[in-house]
mmCIF file of C-alpha atoms in Angstrom:
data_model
loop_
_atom_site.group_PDB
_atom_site.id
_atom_site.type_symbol
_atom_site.label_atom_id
_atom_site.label_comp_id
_atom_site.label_asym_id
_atom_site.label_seq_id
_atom_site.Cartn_x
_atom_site.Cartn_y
_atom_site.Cartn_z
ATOM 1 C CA UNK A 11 69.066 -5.785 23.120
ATOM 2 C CA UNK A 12 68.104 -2.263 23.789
ATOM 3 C CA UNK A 13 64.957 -0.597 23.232
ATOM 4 C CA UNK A 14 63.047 2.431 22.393
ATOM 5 C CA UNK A 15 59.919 2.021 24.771
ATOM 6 C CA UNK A 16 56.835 4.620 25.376
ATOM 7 C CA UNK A 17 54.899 4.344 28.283
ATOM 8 C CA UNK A 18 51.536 5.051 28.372
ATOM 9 C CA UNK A 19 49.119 5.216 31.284
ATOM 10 C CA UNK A 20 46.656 6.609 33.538
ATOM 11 C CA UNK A 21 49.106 8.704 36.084
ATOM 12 C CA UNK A 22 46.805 8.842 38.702
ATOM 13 C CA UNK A 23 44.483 5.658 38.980
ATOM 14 C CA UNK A 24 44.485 4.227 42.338
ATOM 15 C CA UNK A 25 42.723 1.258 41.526
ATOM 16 C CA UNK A 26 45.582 -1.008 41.865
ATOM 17 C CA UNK A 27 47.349 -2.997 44.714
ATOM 18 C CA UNK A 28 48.743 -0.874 47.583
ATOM 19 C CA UNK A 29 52.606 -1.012 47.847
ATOM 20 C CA UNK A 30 52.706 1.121 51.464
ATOM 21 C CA UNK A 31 53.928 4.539 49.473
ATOM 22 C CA UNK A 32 54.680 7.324 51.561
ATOM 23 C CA UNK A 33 55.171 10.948 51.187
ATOM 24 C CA UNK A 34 57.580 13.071 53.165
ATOM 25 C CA UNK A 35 55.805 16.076 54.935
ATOM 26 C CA UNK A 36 56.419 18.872 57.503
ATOM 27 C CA UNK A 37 54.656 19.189 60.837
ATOM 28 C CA UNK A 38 53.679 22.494 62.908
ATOM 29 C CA UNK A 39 56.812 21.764 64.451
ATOM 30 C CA UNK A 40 59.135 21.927 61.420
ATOM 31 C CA UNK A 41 59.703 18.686 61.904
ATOM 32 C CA UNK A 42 59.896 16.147 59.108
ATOM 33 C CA UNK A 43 57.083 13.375 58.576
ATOM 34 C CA UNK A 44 56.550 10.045 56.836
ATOM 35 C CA UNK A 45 52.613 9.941 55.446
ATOM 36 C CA UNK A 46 50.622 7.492 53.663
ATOM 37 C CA UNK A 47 49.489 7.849 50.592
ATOM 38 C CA UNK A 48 47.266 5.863 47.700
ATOM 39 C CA UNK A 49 49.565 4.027 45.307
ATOM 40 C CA UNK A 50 49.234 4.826 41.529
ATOM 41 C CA UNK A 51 49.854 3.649 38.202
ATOM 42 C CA UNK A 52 52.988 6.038 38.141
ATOM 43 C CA UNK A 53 54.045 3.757 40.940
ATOM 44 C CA UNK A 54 53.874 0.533 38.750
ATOM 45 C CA UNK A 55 55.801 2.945 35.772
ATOM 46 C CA UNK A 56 58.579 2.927 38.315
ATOM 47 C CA UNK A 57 58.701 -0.592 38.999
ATOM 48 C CA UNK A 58 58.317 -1.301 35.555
ATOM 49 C CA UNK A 59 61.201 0.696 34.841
ATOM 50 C CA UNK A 60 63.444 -0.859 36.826
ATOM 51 C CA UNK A 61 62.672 -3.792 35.390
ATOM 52 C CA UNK A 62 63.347 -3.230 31.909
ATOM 53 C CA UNK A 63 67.291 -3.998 30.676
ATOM 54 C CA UNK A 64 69.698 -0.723 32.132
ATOM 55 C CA UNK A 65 70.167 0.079 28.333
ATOM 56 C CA UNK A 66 66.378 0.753 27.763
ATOM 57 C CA UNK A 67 65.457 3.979 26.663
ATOM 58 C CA UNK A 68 61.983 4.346 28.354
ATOM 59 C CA UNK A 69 60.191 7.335 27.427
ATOM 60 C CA UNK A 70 57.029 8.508 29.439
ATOM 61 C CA UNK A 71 53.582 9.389 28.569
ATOM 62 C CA UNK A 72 51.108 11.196 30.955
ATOM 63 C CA UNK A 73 51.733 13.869 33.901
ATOM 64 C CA UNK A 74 50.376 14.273 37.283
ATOM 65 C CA UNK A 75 47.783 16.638 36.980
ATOM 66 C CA UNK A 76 48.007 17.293 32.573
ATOM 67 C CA UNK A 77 44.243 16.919 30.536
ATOM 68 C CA UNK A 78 44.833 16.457 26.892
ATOM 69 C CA UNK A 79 42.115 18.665 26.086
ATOM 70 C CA UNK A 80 43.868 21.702 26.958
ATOM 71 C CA UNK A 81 47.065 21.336 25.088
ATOM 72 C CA UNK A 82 47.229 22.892 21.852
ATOM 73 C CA UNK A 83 48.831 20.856 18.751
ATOM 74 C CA UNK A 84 51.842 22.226 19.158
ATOM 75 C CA UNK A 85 52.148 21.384 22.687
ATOM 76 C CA UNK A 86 51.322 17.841 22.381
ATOM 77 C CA UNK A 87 53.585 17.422 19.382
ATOM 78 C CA UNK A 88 56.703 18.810 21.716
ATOM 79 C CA UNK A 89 56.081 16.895 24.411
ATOM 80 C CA UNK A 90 54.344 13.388 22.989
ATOM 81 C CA UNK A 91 54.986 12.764 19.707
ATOM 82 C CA UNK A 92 59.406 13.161 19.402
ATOM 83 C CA UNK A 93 59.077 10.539 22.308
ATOM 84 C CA UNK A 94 56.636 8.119 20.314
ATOM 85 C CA UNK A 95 58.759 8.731 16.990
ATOM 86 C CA UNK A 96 61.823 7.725 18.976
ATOM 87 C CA UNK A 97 60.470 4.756 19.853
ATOM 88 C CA UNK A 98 59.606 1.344 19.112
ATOM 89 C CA UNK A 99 57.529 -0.671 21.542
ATOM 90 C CA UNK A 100 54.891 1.119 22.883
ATOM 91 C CA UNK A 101 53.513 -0.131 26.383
ATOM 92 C CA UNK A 102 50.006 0.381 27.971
ATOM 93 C CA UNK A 103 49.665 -0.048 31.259
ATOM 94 C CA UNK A 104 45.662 -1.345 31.358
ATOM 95 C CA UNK A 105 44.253 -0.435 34.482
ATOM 96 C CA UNK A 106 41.214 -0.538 36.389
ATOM 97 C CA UNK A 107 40.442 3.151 36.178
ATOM 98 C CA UNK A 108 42.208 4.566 32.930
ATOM 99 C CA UNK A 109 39.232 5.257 31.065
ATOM 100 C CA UNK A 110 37.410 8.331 31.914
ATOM 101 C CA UNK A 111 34.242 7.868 31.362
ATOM 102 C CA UNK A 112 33.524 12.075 31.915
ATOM 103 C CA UNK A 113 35.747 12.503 28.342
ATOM 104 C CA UNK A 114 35.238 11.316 25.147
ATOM 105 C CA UNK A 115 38.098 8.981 24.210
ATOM 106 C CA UNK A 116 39.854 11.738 22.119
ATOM 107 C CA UNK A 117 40.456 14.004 24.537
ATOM 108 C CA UNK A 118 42.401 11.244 26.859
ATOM 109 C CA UNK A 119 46.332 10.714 26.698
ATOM 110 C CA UNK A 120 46.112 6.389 26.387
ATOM 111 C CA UNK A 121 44.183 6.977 22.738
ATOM 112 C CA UNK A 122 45.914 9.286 21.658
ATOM 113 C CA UNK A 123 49.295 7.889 21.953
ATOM 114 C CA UNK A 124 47.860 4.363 20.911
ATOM 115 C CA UNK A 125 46.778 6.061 17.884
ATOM 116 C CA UNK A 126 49.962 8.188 17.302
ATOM 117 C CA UNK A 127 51.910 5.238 18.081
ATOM 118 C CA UNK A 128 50.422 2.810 15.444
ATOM 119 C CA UNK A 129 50.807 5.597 12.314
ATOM 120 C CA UNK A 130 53.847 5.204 10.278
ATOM 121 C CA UNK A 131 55.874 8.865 10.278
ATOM 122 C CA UNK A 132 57.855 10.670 8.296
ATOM 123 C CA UNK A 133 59.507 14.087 10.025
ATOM 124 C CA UNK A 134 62.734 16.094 8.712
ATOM 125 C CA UNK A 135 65.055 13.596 10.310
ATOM 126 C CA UNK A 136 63.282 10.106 9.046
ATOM 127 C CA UNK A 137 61.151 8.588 9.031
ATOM 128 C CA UNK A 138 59.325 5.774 11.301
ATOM 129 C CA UNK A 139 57.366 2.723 11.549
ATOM 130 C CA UNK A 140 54.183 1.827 13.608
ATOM 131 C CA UNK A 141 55.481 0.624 17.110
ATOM 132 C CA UNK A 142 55.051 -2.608 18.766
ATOM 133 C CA UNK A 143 52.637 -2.078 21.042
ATOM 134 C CA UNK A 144 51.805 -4.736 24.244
ATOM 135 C CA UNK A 145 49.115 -4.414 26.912
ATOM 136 C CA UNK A 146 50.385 -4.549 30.422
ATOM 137 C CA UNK A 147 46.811 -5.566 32.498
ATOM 138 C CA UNK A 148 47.217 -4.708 36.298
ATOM 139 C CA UNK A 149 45.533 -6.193 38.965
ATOM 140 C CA UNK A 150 42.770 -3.838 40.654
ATOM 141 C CA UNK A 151 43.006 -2.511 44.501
ATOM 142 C CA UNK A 152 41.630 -6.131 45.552
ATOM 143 C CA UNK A 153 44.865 -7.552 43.951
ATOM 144 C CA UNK A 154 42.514 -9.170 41.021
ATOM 145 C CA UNK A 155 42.557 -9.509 37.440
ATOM 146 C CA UNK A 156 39.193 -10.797 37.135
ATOM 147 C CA UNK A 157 37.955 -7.099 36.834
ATOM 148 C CA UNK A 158 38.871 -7.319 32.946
ATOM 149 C CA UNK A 159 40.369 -11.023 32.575
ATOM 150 C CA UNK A 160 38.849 -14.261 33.942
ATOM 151 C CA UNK A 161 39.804 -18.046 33.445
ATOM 152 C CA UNK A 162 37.217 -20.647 31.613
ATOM 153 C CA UNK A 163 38.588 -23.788 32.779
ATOM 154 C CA UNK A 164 36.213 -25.669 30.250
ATOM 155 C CA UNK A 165 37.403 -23.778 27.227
ATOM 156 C CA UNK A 166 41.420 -23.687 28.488
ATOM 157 C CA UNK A 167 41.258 -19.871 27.686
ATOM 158 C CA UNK A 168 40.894 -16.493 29.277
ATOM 159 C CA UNK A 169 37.994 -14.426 28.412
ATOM 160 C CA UNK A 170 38.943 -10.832 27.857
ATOM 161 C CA UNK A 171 36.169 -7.900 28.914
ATOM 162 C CA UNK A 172 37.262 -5.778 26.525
ATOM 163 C CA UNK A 173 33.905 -3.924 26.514
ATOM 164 C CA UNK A 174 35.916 -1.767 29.403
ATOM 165 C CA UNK A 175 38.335 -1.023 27.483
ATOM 166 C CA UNK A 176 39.380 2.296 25.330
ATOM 167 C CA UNK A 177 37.908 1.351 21.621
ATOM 168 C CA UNK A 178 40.953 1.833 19.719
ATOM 169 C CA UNK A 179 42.888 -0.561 22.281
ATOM 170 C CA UNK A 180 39.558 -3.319 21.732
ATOM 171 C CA UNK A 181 39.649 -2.774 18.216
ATOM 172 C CA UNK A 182 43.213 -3.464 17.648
ATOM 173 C CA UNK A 183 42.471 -7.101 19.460
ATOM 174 C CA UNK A 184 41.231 -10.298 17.953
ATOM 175 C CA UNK A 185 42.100 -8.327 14.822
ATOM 176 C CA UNK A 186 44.453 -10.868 13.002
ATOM 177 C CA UNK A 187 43.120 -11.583 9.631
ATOM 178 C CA UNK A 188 43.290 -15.296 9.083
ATOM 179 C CA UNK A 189 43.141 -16.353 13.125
ATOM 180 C CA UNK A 190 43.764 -19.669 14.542
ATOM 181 C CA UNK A 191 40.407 -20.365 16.379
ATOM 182 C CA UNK A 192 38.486 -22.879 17.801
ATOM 183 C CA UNK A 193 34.221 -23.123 19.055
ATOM 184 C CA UNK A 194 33.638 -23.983 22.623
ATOM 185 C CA UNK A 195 30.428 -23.962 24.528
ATOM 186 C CA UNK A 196 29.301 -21.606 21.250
ATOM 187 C CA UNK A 197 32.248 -19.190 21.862
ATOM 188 C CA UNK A 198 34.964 -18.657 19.642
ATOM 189 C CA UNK A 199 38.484 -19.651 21.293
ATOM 190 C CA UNK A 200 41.298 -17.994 19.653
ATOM 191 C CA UNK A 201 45.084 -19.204 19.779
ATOM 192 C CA UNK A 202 48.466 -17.963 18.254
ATOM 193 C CA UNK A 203 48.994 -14.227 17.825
ATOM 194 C CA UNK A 204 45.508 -13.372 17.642
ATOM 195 C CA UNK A 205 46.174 -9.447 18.555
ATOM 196 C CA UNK A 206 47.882 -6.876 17.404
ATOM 197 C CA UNK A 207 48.168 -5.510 20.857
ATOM 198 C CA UNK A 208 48.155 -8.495 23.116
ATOM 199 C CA UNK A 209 47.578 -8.275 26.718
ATOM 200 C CA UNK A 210 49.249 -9.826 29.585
ATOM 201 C CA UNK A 211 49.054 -10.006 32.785
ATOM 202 C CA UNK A 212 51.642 -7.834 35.432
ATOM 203 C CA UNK A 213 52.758 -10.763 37.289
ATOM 204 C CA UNK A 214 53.344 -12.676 33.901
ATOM 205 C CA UNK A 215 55.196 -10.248 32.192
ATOM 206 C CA UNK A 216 57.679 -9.739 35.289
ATOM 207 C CA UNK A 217 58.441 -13.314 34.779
ATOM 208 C CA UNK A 218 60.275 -13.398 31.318
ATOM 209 C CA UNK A 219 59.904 -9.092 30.408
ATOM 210 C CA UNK A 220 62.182 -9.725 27.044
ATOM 211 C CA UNK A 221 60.582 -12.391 26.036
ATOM 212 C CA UNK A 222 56.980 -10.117 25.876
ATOM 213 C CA UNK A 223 58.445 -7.383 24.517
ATOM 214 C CA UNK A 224 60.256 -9.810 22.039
ATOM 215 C CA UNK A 225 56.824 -11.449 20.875
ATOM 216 C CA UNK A 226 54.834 -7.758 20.365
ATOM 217 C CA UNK A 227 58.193 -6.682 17.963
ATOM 218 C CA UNK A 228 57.728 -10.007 16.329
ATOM 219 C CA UNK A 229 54.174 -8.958 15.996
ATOM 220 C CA UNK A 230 54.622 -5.682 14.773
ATOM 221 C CA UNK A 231 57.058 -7.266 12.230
ATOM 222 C CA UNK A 232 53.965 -9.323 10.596
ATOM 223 C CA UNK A 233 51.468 -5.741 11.083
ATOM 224 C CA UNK A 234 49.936 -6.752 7.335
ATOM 225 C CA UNK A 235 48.360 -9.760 9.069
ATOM 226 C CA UNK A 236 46.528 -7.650 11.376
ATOM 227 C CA UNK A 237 43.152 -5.596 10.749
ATOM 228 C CA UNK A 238 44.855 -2.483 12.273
ATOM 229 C CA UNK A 239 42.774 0.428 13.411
ATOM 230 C CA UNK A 240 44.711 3.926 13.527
ATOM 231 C CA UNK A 241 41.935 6.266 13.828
ATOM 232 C CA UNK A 242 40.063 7.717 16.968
ATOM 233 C CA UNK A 243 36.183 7.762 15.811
#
């Protein structure tokens, strides 16, 4: 089934598993050249796009090189938010390095279009919904997830740091009203479709990509059993 997806992420964090990228360059002899360079996020966009269905619509989020905090509102409604209207799913591509901790959270693209994304919207042409919206958690350079998720074998559950995260993606988890949830070692466990923006893992999601994508519409579709936070504070 084809989708309307947004894709929003850090462009340029390199704190994520090499894949041997290379840029082509010039020598002083005019000669051309094959030279290493620091893999991205953009990188996993790419790969992420090609695995999505053909018929797909994916629509991008951050530039090389763009701040939010110099765009003026018309700017950012040209080039963000006809994309995010467009579309249904939004994904996040949770890295190692996407929060800045220099800027306050509303002057960086991920909150923004988290925020945008969850609002329902009415424009000349429609209206539309809030989007689905589903965490994609990369590994880190050391090819890790422990760096935000780690496994308590005791429990049978994954503990999520979410303390790293942007606030309006940690406040929009463990946000369902009436939660399935169990105590272990004095630690809630939740289970079911605890979040309105669950998280998985890269690896896991390239598994069975419709069937995640599937589960965060079917999510969406239930958004009145969710606590859901629009709002940047």
């Amino acid at each position: 089934m084809a989708r309307n997806v947004f894709v929003s992420y850090k462009y340029g964090d390199i704190k994520v598993p090499d894949l041997n990228k290379t840029e082509i360059g010039v020598n002083v002899f005019g000669q051309l050249t094959y030279v290493s360079r620091p893999t991205r996020v953009r990188d996993y966009v790419d790969e992420l796009q090609e695995i999505l269905n053909d018929e797909d619509n994916i629509n991008l989020g951050e530039k090389d090189g763009e701040s939010l905090a110099e765009f003026k509102e018309s700017t950012i409604r040209t080039a963000l938010k006809k994309k995010i209207f467009r579309s249904s799913v939004t994904i996040v591509m949770i890295s190692k390095g996407m929060v800045d901790p220099f800027k306050i959270e509303i002057d960086q693209w991920i909150p923004w279009e988290i925020s945008y994304s969850l609002r329902q919207i009415t424009r000349d042409n429609g209206s539309s919904r809030a989007n689905a919206i589903l965490g994609i958690v990369l590994p880190d350079e050391n090819n890790s997830y422990d760096w935000y998720l780690t496994y308590d074998a005791d429990c049978n559950c994954t503990n999520h740091n979410t303390s790293i995260l942007f606030k309006i993606i940690r406040d929009n988890m463990f946000n369902q009203k009436y939660p399935t949830r169990t105590i272990c070692k004095g630690q809630q466990v939740y289970s079911g479709d605890y979040s309105y923006i669950p998280n998985i893992r890269w690896d896991n999601f390239k598994t069975n990509p419709n069937y995640f994508l599937d589960k965060s519409i079917e999510i969406r579709d239930k958004i009145k059993e969710y606590d859901v936070h629009i709002n940047l504070d």
